[in-house]
Each structure stands twice: as C-alpha cells, then as structure tokens.
CSV table of C-alpha atoms in Angstrom, one decimal:
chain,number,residue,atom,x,y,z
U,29,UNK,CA,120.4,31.9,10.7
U,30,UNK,CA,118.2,30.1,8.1
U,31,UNK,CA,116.7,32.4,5.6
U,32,UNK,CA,112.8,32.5,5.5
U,33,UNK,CA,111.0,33.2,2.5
U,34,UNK,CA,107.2,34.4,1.4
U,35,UNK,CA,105.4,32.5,-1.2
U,36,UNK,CA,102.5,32.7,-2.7
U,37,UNK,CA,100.9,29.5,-2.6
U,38,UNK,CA,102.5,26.2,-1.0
U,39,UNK,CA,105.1,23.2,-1.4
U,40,UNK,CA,104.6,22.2,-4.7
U,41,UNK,CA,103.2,25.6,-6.5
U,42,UNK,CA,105.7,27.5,-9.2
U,43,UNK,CA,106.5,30.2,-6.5
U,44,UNK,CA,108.0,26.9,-4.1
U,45,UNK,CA,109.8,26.0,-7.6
U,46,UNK,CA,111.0,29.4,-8.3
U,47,UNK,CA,112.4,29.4,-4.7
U,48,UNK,CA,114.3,26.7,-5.0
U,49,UNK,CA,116.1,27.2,-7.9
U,50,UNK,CA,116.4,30.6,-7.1
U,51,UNK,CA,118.0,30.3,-3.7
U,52,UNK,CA,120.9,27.8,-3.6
U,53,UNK,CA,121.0,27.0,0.0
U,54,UNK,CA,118.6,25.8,2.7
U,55,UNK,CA,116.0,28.4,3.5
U,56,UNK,CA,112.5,28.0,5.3
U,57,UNK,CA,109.1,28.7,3.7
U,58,UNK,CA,106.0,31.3,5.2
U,59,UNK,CA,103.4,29.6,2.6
U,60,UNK,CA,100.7,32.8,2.2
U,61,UNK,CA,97.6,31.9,0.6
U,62,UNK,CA,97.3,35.7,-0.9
U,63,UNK,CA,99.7,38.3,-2.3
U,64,UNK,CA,98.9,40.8,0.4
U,65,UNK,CA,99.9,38.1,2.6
U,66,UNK,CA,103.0,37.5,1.6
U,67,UNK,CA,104.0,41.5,1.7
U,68,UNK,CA,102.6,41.5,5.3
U,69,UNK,CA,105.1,38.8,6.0
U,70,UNK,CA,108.0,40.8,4.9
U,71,UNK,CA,107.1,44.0,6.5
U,72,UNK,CA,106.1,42.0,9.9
U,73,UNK,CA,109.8,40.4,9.6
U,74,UNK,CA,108.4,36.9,9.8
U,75,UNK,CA,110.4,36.2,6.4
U,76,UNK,CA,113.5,38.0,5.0
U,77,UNK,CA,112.8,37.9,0.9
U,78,UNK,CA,109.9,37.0,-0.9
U,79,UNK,CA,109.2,35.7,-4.3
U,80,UNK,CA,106.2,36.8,-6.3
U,81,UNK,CA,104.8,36.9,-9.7
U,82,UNK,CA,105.0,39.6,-11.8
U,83,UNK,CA,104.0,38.8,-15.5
U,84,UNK,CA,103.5,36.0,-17.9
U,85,UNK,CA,104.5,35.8,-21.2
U,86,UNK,CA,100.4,34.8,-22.4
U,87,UNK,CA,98.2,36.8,-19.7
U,88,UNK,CA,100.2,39.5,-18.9
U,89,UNK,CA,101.1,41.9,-16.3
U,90,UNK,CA,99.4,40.8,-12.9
U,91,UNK,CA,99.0,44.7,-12.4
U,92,UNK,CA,97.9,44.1,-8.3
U,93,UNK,CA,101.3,43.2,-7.2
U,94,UNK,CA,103.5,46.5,-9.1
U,95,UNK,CA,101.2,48.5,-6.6
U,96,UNK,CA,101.4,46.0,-3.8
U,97,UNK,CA,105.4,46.8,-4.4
U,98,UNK,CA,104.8,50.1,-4.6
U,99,UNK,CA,102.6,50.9,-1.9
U,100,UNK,CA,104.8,48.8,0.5
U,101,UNK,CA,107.8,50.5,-0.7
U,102,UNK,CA,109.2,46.8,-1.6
U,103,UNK,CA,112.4,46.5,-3.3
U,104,UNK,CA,112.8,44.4,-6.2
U,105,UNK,CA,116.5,42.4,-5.6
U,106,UNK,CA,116.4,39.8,-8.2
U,107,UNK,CA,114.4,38.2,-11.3
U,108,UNK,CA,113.9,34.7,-11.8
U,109,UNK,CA,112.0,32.8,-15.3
U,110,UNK,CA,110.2,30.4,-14.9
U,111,UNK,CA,109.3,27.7,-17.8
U,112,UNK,CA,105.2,26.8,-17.0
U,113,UNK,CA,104.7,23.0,-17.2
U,114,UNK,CA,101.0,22.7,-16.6
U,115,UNK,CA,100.1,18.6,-16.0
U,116,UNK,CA,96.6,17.0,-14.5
U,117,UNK,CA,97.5,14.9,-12.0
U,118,UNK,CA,95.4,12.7,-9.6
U,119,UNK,CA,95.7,9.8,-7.2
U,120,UNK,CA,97.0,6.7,-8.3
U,121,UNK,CA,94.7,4.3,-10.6
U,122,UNK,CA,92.7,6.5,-12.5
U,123,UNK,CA,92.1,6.6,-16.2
U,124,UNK,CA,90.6,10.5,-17.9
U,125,UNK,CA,87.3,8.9,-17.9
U,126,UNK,CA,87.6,8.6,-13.9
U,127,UNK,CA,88.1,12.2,-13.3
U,128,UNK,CA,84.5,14.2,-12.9
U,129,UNK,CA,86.0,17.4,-11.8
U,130,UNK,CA,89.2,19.5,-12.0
U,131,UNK,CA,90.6,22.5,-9.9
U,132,UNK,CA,93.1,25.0,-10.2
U,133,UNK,CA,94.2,28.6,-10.0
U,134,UNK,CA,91.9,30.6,-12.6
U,135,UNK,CA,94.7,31.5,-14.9
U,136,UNK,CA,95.8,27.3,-15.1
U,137,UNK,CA,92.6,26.8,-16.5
U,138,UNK,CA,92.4,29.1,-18.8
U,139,UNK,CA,95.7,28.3,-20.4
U,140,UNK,CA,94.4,24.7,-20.8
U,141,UNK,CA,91.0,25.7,-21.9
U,142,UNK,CA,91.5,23.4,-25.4
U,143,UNK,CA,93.0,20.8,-23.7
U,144,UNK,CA,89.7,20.3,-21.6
U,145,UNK,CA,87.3,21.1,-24.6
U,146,UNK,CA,88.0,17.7,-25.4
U,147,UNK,CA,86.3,16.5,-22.1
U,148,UNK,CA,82.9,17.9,-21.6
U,149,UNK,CA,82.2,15.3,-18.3
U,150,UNK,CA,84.7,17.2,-16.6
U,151,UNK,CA,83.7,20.4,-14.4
U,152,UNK,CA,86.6,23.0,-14.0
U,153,UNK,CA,86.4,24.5,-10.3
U,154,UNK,CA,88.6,27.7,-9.7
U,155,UNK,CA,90.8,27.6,-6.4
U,156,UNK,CA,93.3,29.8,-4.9
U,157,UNK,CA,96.4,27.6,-5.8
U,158,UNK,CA,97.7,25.2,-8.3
U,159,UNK,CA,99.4,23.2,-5.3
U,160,UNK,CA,96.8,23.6,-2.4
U,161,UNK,CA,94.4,21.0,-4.5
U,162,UNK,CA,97.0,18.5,-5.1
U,163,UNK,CA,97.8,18.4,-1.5
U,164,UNK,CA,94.0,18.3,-0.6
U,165,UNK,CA,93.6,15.1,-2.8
U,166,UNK,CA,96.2,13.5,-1.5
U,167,UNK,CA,95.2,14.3,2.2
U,168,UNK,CA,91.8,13.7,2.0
U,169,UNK,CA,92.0,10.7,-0.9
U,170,UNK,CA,90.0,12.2,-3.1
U,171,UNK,CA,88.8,9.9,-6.3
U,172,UNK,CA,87.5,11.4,-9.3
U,173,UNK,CA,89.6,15.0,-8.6
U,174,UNK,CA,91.9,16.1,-10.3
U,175,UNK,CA,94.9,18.9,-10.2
U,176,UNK,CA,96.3,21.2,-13.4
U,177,UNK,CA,99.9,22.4,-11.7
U,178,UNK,CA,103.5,21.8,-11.8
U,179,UNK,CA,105.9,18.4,-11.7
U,180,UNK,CA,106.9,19.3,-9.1
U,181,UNK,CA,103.6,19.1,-6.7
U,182,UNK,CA,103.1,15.3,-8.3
U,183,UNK,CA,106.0,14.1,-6.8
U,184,UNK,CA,105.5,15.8,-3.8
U,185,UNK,CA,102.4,14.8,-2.9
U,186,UNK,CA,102.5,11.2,-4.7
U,187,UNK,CA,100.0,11.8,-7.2
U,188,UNK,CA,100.0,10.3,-10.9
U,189,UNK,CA,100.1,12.8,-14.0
U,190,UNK,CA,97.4,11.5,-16.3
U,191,UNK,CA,98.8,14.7,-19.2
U,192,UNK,CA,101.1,16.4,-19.1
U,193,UNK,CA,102.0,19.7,-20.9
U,194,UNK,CA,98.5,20.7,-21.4
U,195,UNK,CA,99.0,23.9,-21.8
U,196,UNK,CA,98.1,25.9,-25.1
U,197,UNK,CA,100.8,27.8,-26.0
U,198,UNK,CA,103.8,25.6,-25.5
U,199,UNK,CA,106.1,28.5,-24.5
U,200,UNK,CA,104.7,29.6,-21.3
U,201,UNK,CA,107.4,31.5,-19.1
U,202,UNK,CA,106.3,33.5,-16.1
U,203,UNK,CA,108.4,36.7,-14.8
U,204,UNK,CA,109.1,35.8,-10.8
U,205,UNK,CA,110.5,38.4,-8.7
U,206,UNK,CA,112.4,38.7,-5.6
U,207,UNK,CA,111.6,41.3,-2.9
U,208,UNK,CA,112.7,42.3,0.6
U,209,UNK,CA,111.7,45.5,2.5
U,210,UNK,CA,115.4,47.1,2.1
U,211,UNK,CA,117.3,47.5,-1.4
U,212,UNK,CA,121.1,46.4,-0.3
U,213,UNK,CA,122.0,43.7,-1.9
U,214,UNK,CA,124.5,43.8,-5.1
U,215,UNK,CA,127.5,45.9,-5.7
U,216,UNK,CA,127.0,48.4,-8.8
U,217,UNK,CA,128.9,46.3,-11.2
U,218,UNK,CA,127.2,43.6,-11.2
U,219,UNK,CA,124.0,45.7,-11.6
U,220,UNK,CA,122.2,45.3,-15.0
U,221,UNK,CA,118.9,46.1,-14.8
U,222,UNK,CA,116.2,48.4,-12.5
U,223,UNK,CA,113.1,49.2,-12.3
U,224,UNK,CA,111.7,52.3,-11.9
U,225,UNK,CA,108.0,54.3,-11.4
U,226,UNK,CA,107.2,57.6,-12.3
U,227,UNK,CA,104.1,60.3,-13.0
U,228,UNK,CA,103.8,62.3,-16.1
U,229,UNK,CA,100.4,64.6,-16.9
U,230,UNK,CA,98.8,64.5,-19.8
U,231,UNK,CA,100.9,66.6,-21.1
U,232,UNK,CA,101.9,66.2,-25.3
U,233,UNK,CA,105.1,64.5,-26.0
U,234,UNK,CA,106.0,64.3,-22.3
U,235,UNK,CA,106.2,59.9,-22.3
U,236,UNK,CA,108.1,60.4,-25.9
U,237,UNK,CA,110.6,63.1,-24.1
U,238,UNK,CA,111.0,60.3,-21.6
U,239,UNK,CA,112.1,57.4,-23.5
U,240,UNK,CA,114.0,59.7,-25.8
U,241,UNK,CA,116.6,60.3,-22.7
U,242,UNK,CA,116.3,56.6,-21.7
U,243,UNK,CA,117.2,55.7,-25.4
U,244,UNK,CA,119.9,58.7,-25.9
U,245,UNK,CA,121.2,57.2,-22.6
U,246,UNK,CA,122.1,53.7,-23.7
U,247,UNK,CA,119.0,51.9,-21.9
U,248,UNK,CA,117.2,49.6,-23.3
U,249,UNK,CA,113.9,49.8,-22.1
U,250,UNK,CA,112.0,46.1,-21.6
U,251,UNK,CA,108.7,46.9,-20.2
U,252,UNK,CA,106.4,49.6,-19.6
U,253,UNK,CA,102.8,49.4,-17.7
U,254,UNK,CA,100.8,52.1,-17.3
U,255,UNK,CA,98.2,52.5,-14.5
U,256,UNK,CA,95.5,55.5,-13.8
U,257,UNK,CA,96.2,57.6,-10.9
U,258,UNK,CA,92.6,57.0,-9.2
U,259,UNK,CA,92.5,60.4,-7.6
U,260,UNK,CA,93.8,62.4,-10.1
U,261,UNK,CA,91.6,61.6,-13.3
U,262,UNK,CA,93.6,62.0,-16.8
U,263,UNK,CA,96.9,61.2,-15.1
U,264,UNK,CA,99.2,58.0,-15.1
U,265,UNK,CA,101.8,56.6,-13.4
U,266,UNK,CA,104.0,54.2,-15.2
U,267,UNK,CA,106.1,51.3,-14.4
U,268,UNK,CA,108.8,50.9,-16.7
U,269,UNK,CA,111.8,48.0,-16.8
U,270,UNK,CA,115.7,48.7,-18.4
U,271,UNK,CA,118.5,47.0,-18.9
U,272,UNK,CA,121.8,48.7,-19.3
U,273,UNK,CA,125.4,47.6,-19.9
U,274,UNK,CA,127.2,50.3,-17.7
U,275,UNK,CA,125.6,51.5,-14.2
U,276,UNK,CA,126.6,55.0,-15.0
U,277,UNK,CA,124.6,55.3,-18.0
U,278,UNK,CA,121.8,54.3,-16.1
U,279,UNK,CA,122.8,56.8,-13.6
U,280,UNK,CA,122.8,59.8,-15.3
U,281,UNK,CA,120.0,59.0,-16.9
U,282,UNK,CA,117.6,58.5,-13.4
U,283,UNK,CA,119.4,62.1,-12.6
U,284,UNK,CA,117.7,63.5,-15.5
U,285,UNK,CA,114.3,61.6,-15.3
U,286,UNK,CA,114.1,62.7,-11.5
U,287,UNK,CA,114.1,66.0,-13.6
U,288,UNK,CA,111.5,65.4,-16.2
U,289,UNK,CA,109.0,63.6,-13.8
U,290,UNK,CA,106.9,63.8,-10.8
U,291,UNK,CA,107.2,61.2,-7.8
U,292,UNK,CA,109.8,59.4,-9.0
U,293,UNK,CA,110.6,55.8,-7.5
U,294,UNK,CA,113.0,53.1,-8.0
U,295,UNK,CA,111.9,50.0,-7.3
U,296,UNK,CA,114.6,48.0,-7.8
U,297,UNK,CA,118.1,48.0,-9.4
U,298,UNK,CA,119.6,44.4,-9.7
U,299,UNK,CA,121.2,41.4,-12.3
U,300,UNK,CA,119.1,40.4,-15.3
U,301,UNK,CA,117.2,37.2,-15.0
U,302,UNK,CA,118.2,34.2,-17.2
U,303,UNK,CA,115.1,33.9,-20.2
C-alpha cells in the first residue's frame, strides 16, 4: 500500500519539498490548508505520517504546533532541514515594473521585507501558503501577480522567477518534522536524539537541577521552549530537544527526570536530522 502523507500547504510549498526528499519512495499527498488540519488527518487515518514545521533558524519556534503535538499525543519519528530559497515568480513575460501586487505566507514576506523596500508600487498581500498563489496565477492567468516561494512551485506550475534568493539573511534553514499517531519506528541504536516535555513549579533551582542530570548524563541539550501553563498561573511546561551518543545514557537519564518532574512526556525519540 502507498503511503499517504499530511502537508501543510500544497504541491509546490517547502512541506511538498521536505516530503520528497524526506521519503524516498512513491507516497500520496492529503494537502491541508491548516496545521490542525493536517493532525486531524493523522488521527482520522486518512494519512499515515505527516510533516510539519517546527522552527526556523530567523523567526523561531512556531510554538502552535509543539502543543498541537502535544495535545494530539503525536509522535515525532524523524527531522528533516530544510535550506529556504525564497524567489518571486510570475507568469511568463513580465518585467518587475509589471508586477502591482505580491502574495505570500506572512512569514515569506517578512523575510524579504528589504528586498521589496526597493519597490514601493508593489502591494504585499498575506495568504495562507507560499504555493497556493502560484498555483492560483497560473490557473486563473493572473498578470501583474506575483509569488515569493520555493523553486520548486515555479517549475511546477510553469511560472518565470523574476529574483531569486530574496531573502534577507542568506542562511535561512527551517526545522521540518515528521509525525504519526504511534512512536514505532527505529531500533534503539540507531536512536540519537528525542524529544521530551515536562512541568516544573516555580520552584528555585528546579530547571538548573534539571539540565544538571541531562549534562551529568552525557546529553547534549539542543533546544529548550518554555510555554505558560494557562490554568495554572506561575507554572511552565517546557519542551526541550537532546542529542546523545548512547541510548542508555539517555535512558537513565529520562528514569531520573520522570523523577524530578511532573507530567512527563516523550515526544519523540528518533535519528538526528542532517543541518
């Protein structure tokens, strides 16, 4: 059977790239226009893995989708980096001074704020996905539009890329990852990374106790995101990514955090992602 996977966005958007480098053989794509969406995909079994963002290396955490794992009870299987090309793109025969408007996913045009400073005839419109107004152009032949997004939706939907690399900050990497509702996918040697949630009070010292084990046993700790517990003011739960070199140092040391802290999760334990 054919694997089917949730993305957010459709053919052509950096989730649809992700995918595709990230899964070797043929699979078949739910496109979901929202990141609830896609996590009511994979617990309705219309897909059997899902890729979604997690953090890039300029805006940061997307904080909505560690709860939408967590609520869900998602596990995390696999990482994926992703290099962000960001190009305006149109249909064919158009010079800059054509294009009167540009649209995009919020977060595309922000990274190429600069870029467009040098442009002040053209109006940036926010929209839900750097793909879905690509393929509206080239559906609907729309002249004077333009797209910020990836290579990858150019050549899909036949459009012509006026710039490319207009992004700010040249190294631009998103943090993709892969999740299914069930956590049985790798043996424990090939295991070099997880990532686990936890609650602490506001207890002194009780975070610095924490990473003190996670340092005294051999993990290297890559990421940690805090996030207020809504109903109970003052407290935080706290998402936190480590890398290891043994699975039995890791081990012992989620036997002795289990310990130390209150509803403790893991959300994933799987092989580090390439950078």
């Amino acid at each position: 059977m054919e694997t089917k996977i949730a993305i957010q966005g459709i053919k052509g958007s950096f989730h649809h790239q992700v995918a595709q480098e990230y899964f070797a053989s043929d699979f078949d794509l739910d496109e979901c226009m929202s990141f609830p969406d896609l996590v009511k995909s994979l617990l309705e079994n219309k897909t059997q893995k899902g890729v979604m963002a997690l953090e890039n290396s300029i805006a940061g955490s997307i904080i909505p989708n560690y709860a939408l794992i967590d609520r869900n009870n998602l596990h995390i299987i696999g990482e994926h980096y992703l290099d962000i090309h960001l190009n305006l793109m149109a249909l064919k025969g158009q010079q800059m001074e054509d294009i009167k408007e540009v649209h995009s996913h919020p977060m595309a045009l922000l990274q190429c704020a600069p870029f467009f400073s040098q442009y002040p005839h053209i109006k940036l419109v926010e929209s839900g996905d750097t793909a879905e107004t690509a393929s509206r152009i080239q559906e609907q032949k729309l002249m004077g539009i333009g797209a910020v997004a990836a290579p990858i939706a150019a050549k899909l939907y036949d459009l012509e890329i006026l710039s490319a690399g207009i992004h700010t900050i040249q190294s631009n990497k998103t943090r993709f990852v892969i999740v299914k509702t069930e956590n049985k996918e790798l043996p424990k040697e090939e295991i070099n990374k997880a990532s686990i949630k936890f609650e602490l009070d506001d207890t002194p010292g009780s975070l610095a106790t924490v990473l003190n084990v996670m340092n005294n046993s051999k993990l290297n700790l890559t990421k940690i995101q805090s996030m207020p517990i809504i109903e109970t003011p003052f407290q935080y739960s706290f998402f936190v990514d480590v890398v290891f070199e043994k699975y039995k140092h890791y081990e012992k040391a989620k036997k002795i955090l289990e310990l130390m802290t209150t509803h403790f999760k893991v959300l994933g334990e799987y092989k580090k992602g390439e950078q």
